[in-house]
Every structure is written in C-alpha cells, then in structure tokens.
Amino acid sequence: MAAYLLDFEKPIGELENKIEELKTFNLSGIANVDEEIKNLETKRDKVINEIFKNLNSWQIAQLSRHPSRPYTLDYIDIITDNFIEMHGDRAFMDDRSVVGGFGFIKKDNAALKPQRVLIVGHQKGRTTKDKMQRNFGMSNPEGYRKAQRLFKLAEKYLIPIITLIDTPGAYPGLGAEERGQSEAIARSIYTLLNIKVPVISVIIGEGGSGGAIAFGAADKVFMLEYSIYSVISPEGCASILYKDVARTEEAANALKLTAKDLLNLKIIDGIIPEPLGGSHRNKFDAAANLKNTIIEAINDLKNKKPDIIRDERIKKWINIGRTS
Amino acid sequence: MHLFRLKNNNKDKKDKKDAGKPAGIPEGLWVKCPGCSEIIYKKELERNLEVCPKCNYHFRINSENRIKIIFDEGSFVRLFDDLKPTDILDFKDTKKYKDRLKEDYEKTGLSDAAVAGYGLIEKIEAASVIFDFNFMGGSMGRVVGEKITKTFEYAIEKKLPVIIFTSSGGARMQEGIFSLMQMARTIAVISEYEKTRLPYISVLTDPTTGGVSASFASIGDIMIAEPKALIGFAGPRVIEKTIHQNLPEGFQRAEYLLEHGMIDMIVERKDIKNTIKNLLNLLIND
C-alpha cells in the first residue's frame, strides 16, 4: 500500500485505511467482516476510477514523481534474471544517479530463448540517505559517460539496449559544468543514435529535459501512462515564463507533457498502461506491462542488420516533428 | 532552459534608463563598455567589429554583422528563409507566443533566431548557420532545428564544410517538447554528415547555454569560442540557487572551458575568419 498520498489520492487512502482496519479485525478473529471488506474494496476501486478518469496534467506530473513510484532498480528486479550492474565512467567516478548493467529478461515460459539486454536508467532514492547518494536522479556528466561506455559494450556483444528515463533533469552543479555537462549529454545522444543494436526507451517517471533526451534517442520511445516528458518542469516554466510559481498547474497544461499529449503529437511510439491508481499501487502489474512492451519492441527490431538499425534510427530522428 | 533571455531582458530594461546596453549596440552615439565601463564612440566600436578598443570586450553581435565579418563581401546567400515558426502548442504565458514572435520579427526583421546559408570564407565555400540572440534569446525551436538540419543536408548534397555560430539561451520553452526534440534531431543529421569527411566547426559566442550547448554545439569537430563568451549547460543563476554559494570568478567563461578541456581554442573576433580559413585548408581533403 502506498504510504504517501497525494492530495487527490486522499479519498483512496481513507478507504484503504478502513480496509486495513477491518483486515486486522478479521485476523484477530473477533468477527468475520469479509463482506464489508469486499464492499469497501469495490468502493475503493470505483473511487480510484473516478479520480483517475479526469486527471489533469499537473496531477499526472505529481504521479510521475510519486515517492512510492517504482524506480529503475525496482523494474530491473522484477523483469530480469541474473542482472549484473556495472559501475563507473573509467575517467572520474561512478555516478549513482544512473544504473546500468546486463541481464536476461525473465522468461514467461521455459521454451522461450533467453533474451539478453542492457538496461540503463536514472535512479532516484527512496530514503533520505539513498536520495542523496542518487542525487535525486539528477546526473552529473559521469552518469551519461558511464551510460555511453555501456551502450558501446552492448553494441560489441550485440545486446539490445533498454533505457529507463526518470530524472528531474541533468544536475545544474559547479562540478557538472567543470567536467562538461553539455558535452556529456550531447555525446550520449550521439552515441545512442549511432549504436548498431536496437535501442528502446521508456519514460517511467519524470522525463526532465536534457537529462531525459540524453537517454531518449531510441528506435522506439514509450511512456508509462502517468509519466511526463518535457523541455522544462512545470514549476520551472511557471517561474520563468509566467513569473509566478503559483501558475504551475497552468504551465503543466500548456507544456503538453503527458503521454497522451505526446502520442498525439507523434513524439512517442506508444503508451504503456499502468495498473489501477498508478504503478505505485501495483509495481508487479506495471512491470509486467513494461516487460511485454519491451519484448515486443525487441522482437520487432532484432532481425534487422546492424547498419540498417542505425540508419533507420537516424532517419527517424532527422524527421521527428519536421516542419517541412 | 533559456534563463539568459530573461536575465538579459531585465538588464536591458535597467540599462535603458542608463542609456547603455550590455548586449548589442544601443541607438546613441556613445556606448558604455560593460567590460571596462569606458565610454566609447559608437562608430569606433563598429569599425572595431563591435569589440571594445580599450579592453577587448566582445559585444554580442547580430547575425547580419556576423555574416559581414566572416564571409567574403556579397558572397553569402541565405537559405530556407521561407521557414516561419508556428505556434504548434497554442502556447501562452504572460504573453501569447504568437505575439512574442511578431514582436521579435518587428524588432529584428528576422523570422526566427537563426539565419542559414552558404558563402565564401577567403574563397572557400562553406554552409553556415548563424544564431541571432536578439530574436527570443537565440532560442531553438522547430524552425531553428529545421534550418540546422536542412543546412547539413544541403552541405551533404553540395559537399561543403559547415560552420555554426551559436548565441543562444537554449531550447525554446514555448515550443515545449518540440524544442527538446531538436537536440536529438540536429545530432542525428550531424551523424549523417560525418560520412562526408568534411569538417563541422562549432563557434560558440556569448552566450551558449542549455539545449543548444547540450546538443549540436558541443560536438563540433573543432570547437572555437570567442573571448569571455559564457558557455555552459545550466545558467549561472540556476547553479547558484542549486549549490547555495557564489560562483568563482570567470566560471563558465570561454577561458574556463579552455582550461577544463572543453574547447580547442579561443579566437578573437578579428581573427576568426582567418582561423576558419586555415582550418578548412588543413582539414578538407581535395
């Protein structure tokens, strides 16, 4: 159950608390309240449906950053076997806001051939200490450079690349500038665009600006239903363009940053549905949907010759959102 | 992303009262140099390629004057001028995006923040994109991205080297995700252009930040910057707010980037044309 509740999730939380209470009641054997629990669960699902039917862009932005939302490592845990994480950019440090490694996609049945993948993604932290270590998912140049190193290894071993995007943006720090943040992002885009194995990107939470596109130059780009993808955060946009942070909701709407918006604008290739109430309410279902999309996309791409994969990707990106 | 525009606008507003602007050349006969605070005769400044004769401060220059400095007289031919920005997201902040475009068109005579074309640099033909900071802070939206893309495509077809002069606060927020996409788009076309084995020279002028800095501008075969040009991913004010401390003197300036290995050279405005000519002579395999 989600411990943290967004404002618009509160009615759900209240029902969930009641359900929990009744369950303990049940356990203690004082009385059988199965019927009531069932009723409340039906009611809860109805309430969730009602709320989620009419989410606005700002609410979706809040969901995309929900503190209980599954992160890259949660998905890796659920969808891979024998995952081995790699570390470091071989030049300066290991940026822990980016995780990357090789593994097999978990098989649904034993008859299937094992599918190797490289998964690289932004990683946010859950506890305060973890958040600090992960720098809130905001990468320094070394994060993008570690990624580039792994992209090239994947190419060498003919392993498809999956990137999971979840960052507020690249870190705006002194050291980041000193060590070439701009170059690191540009080079990450360049490397992905030119790599000769399939590249599939999924925005799983926040797709924040340059930090997101650094991992987003893929053959196929998907978004989880309640993720966002934007050139600037709604808050940033409100404060810079509207000169008023109170207008964040308006800015979120104007930016067209939801999965639906971006599919309509032909920026992404598909939306991965989330479980009722969002991925944080059932990370296993969310991961299953993610996995299915990844497998399907790999199957679509994996028989293409390496040069063709690269050339088609370049062509796609030269023409994205073309004006003429 | 393009915090600079805001910063500069504020400065402009303030400085209008003081009759002197830090960027570009104001209307009066005399100009106060932001570098040394000396009062300079405007004509003299123009003769000196808009570089302060006292302290070598490089004023920001518009695309027209940049073209005059770089290309052989009368040789520059503009391309893709028919491309006009559209308000694809129907974007409105404190002003309608459409109105901002109109205002800046009236102010600059430009349809967007970059001019594309080809011309001769000491008799060597080159394709080029020249940013103009006066148009919405040189920000990159679909039209700027399109001009860069088309220029590289033109250069592939005609087998020409490409020189890009940037002066930009970054991606144009009013075009939302479309401006972000230009980062990958421009890098995609450069990847294709590389097959020609012709040089792409990136000349960073004041300022080059955000989505422009973090895309095509940072992957030039040769990276040149003008003296003291501000170059970086995040704007200095954003960084100060993040790290809660003052930034060191010279932070994110061209000299700082050279010292940290991010660019090949700093070249004064008066020498840029000659430097480009020499590089092209060296790098183009006839």
XYZ file of C-alpha atoms in Angstrom, chain A residues 30-258:
229
model
C -13.317 -11.195 16.719
C -15.713 -11.237 13.817
C -15.876 -12.091 10.145
C -16.025 -8.929 8.090
C -15.139 -10.360 4.697
C -18.293 -8.983 3.189
C -17.570 -5.452 4.347
C -14.016 -5.648 3.125
C -15.180 -6.737 -0.271
C -17.674 -3.893 -0.419
C -15.083 -1.368 0.584
C -12.632 -2.691 -1.993
C -15.245 -2.332 -4.695
C -15.942 1.167 -3.471
C -12.232 1.975 -3.410
C -11.795 0.813 -6.999
C -14.781 2.894 -8.025
C -13.295 5.950 -6.322
C -9.927 5.375 -7.992
C -11.603 5.037 -11.345
C -13.488 8.267 -10.805
C -10.379 10.186 -9.795
C -8.156 8.768 -12.500
C -10.698 9.282 -15.248
C -10.236 13.023 -15.084
C -6.619 13.625 -14.117
C -5.191 16.917 -15.293
C -1.625 17.393 -16.476
C -0.389 18.664 -13.138
C -1.853 15.682 -11.304
C -0.135 13.381 -13.767
C 3.114 15.274 -13.167
C 2.687 14.650 -9.444
C 2.050 10.950 -10.067
C 5.168 10.750 -12.219
C 7.170 11.814 -9.150
C 5.169 9.941 -6.555
C 7.574 8.936 -3.773
C 6.264 5.361 -3.919
C 6.501 5.058 -7.684
C 8.683 2.167 -8.890
C 12.160 3.227 -9.970
C 14.590 1.692 -12.441
C 16.001 -0.828 -9.954
C 12.502 -1.954 -8.962
C 11.749 -2.793 -12.582
C 15.129 -4.445 -13.080
C 14.417 -6.578 -10.022
C 11.082 -7.729 -11.325
C 11.692 -8.188 -15.030
C 15.249 -9.565 -15.221
C 17.211 -12.646 -14.173
C 20.902 -12.642 -13.350
C 21.206 -8.892 -13.681
C 24.751 -7.677 -13.135
C 25.268 -3.989 -12.525
C 28.328 -2.212 -13.912
C 29.878 0.877 -12.432
C 31.922 3.900 -13.341
C 32.873 6.022 -16.323
C 36.568 4.974 -16.209
C 37.542 8.623 -16.018
C 36.295 10.274 -12.872
C 33.698 8.478 -10.781
C 30.662 6.260 -10.517
C 27.555 8.401 -10.793
C 24.929 6.591 -8.779
C 22.045 8.546 -10.260
C 22.463 6.269 -13.260
C 22.396 2.489 -13.018
C 23.351 0.179 -15.842
C 24.022 -3.470 -16.346
C 23.382 -6.631 -18.302
C 20.804 -9.296 -17.646
C 18.234 -11.630 -19.121
C 14.588 -10.699 -19.459
C 12.656 -13.133 -17.271
C 11.021 -15.786 -19.392
C 7.287 -16.391 -19.228
C 7.816 -19.979 -20.267
C 10.810 -22.285 -20.347
C 10.587 -22.923 -24.085
C 11.456 -19.311 -24.980
C 15.002 -18.382 -25.935
C 16.710 -16.274 -23.289
C 16.775 -12.562 -24.208
C 19.853 -10.600 -23.171
C 19.513 -6.867 -22.536
C 21.489 -3.887 -21.358
C 19.346 -1.770 -19.086
C 20.488 1.765 -18.321
C 18.292 4.083 -16.336
C 18.123 7.022 -13.998
C 17.780 6.006 -10.386
C 16.155 8.043 -7.629
C 16.444 7.229 -3.962
C 13.808 6.123 -1.526
C 15.272 7.064 1.868
C 16.929 10.405 2.599
C 20.376 8.876 2.509
C 19.592 6.971 -0.656
C 18.182 10.109 -2.265
C 21.400 11.966 -1.545
C 23.527 9.149 -2.928
C 21.392 9.053 -6.060
C 21.426 12.850 -6.228
C 17.624 12.821 -6.618
C 18.035 11.241 -10.036
C 19.929 14.240 -11.386
C 23.020 13.050 -13.188
C 26.454 14.547 -13.457
C 28.479 14.146 -16.662
C 29.870 10.844 -15.351
C 26.382 9.317 -15.364
C 25.979 9.996 -19.067
C 29.530 8.828 -19.704
C 29.047 5.577 -17.808
C 25.971 5.062 -19.974
C 27.906 5.709 -23.187
C 30.516 3.178 -22.165
C 27.819 0.576 -21.581
C 25.989 1.416 -24.833
C 29.206 0.647 -26.705
C 29.708 -2.614 -24.824
C 26.162 -3.663 -25.689
C 26.884 -2.913 -29.332
C 30.034 -5.021 -29.195
C 28.117 -8.002 -27.792
C 25.030 -7.423 -29.990
C 22.822 -6.917 -26.964
C 19.690 -4.742 -27.307
C 19.620 -1.587 -25.175
C 16.762 -0.569 -22.904
C 16.875 2.874 -21.311
C 14.538 3.767 -18.468
C 14.109 7.510 -18.078
C 13.278 9.036 -14.705
C 15.015 12.310 -13.940
C 14.045 15.840 -12.960
C 16.885 16.925 -15.260
C 20.651 16.973 -15.536
C 22.312 18.284 -12.383
C 22.984 22.031 -12.522
C 26.122 21.996 -10.384
C 29.532 23.587 -10.430
C 31.398 20.309 -10.876
C 28.975 19.232 -13.585
C 29.804 22.333 -15.596
C 33.502 21.995 -14.899
C 33.512 18.468 -16.282
C 31.419 19.167 -19.361
C 27.751 18.519 -18.653
C 26.762 19.793 -22.089
C 29.225 17.607 -23.920
C 28.248 14.562 -21.860
C 24.566 14.955 -22.753
C 25.238 15.712 -26.424
C 27.620 12.761 -26.689
C 25.147 10.436 -25.023
C 22.524 11.378 -27.621
C 25.119 10.942 -30.351
C 26.190 7.530 -29.082
C 22.645 6.199 -28.807
C 21.729 7.495 -32.253
C 24.699 5.784 -33.850
C 24.733 2.492 -31.984
C 24.150 -0.588 -34.141
C 21.848 -2.593 -31.882
C 18.170 -1.949 -31.078
C 17.521 0.876 -28.608
C 14.220 1.086 -26.749
C 13.481 3.922 -24.340
C 10.743 4.049 -21.774
C 9.922 7.093 -19.707
C 8.903 5.515 -16.424
C 8.502 8.673 -14.333
C 9.907 12.127 -14.967
C 11.324 12.840 -18.389
C 13.133 16.033 -17.471
C 14.651 17.959 -20.356
C 18.273 17.375 -21.444
C 18.777 14.701 -18.821
C 15.926 12.728 -20.382
C 16.741 13.146 -24.056
C 20.293 12.028 -23.232
C 18.813 8.520 -22.895
C 15.856 9.031 -25.208
C 17.254 8.948 -28.753
C 15.885 5.474 -29.424
C 14.299 3.388 -32.180
C 11.117 3.205 -30.139
C 10.152 5.557 -27.329
C 7.370 4.629 -24.932
C 5.885 6.333 -21.921
C 4.204 4.817 -18.931
C 0.670 6.150 -18.700
C 1.363 8.560 -15.821
C 4.847 9.681 -16.742
C 5.759 13.088 -18.154
C 8.245 14.299 -20.745
C 9.086 17.958 -21.073
C 11.641 20.571 -22.041
C 11.262 22.131 -18.591
C 9.470 21.254 -15.368
C 6.041 22.812 -14.811
C 7.489 24.718 -11.828
C 10.419 25.988 -13.860
C 8.162 27.057 -16.673
C 5.790 28.833 -14.290
C 8.600 30.711 -12.588
C 10.467 31.706 -15.751
C 7.728 32.310 -18.293
C 4.711 33.077 -16.123
C 6.897 34.712 -13.475
C 4.655 33.137 -10.878
C 5.177 29.682 -9.349
C 1.516 29.629 -8.351
C 0.710 29.116 -12.023
C 2.397 25.711 -12.113
C -0.816 23.886 -12.946
C -1.419 26.148 -15.916
C 2.166 25.667 -17.075
C 1.858 21.867 -16.802
C -1.128 22.029 -19.053
C 0.432 24.406 -21.579
C 3.592 22.318 -21.955
C 1.716 19.244 -23.276
C 3.829 16.847 -21.278
C 1.604 13.821 -20.691
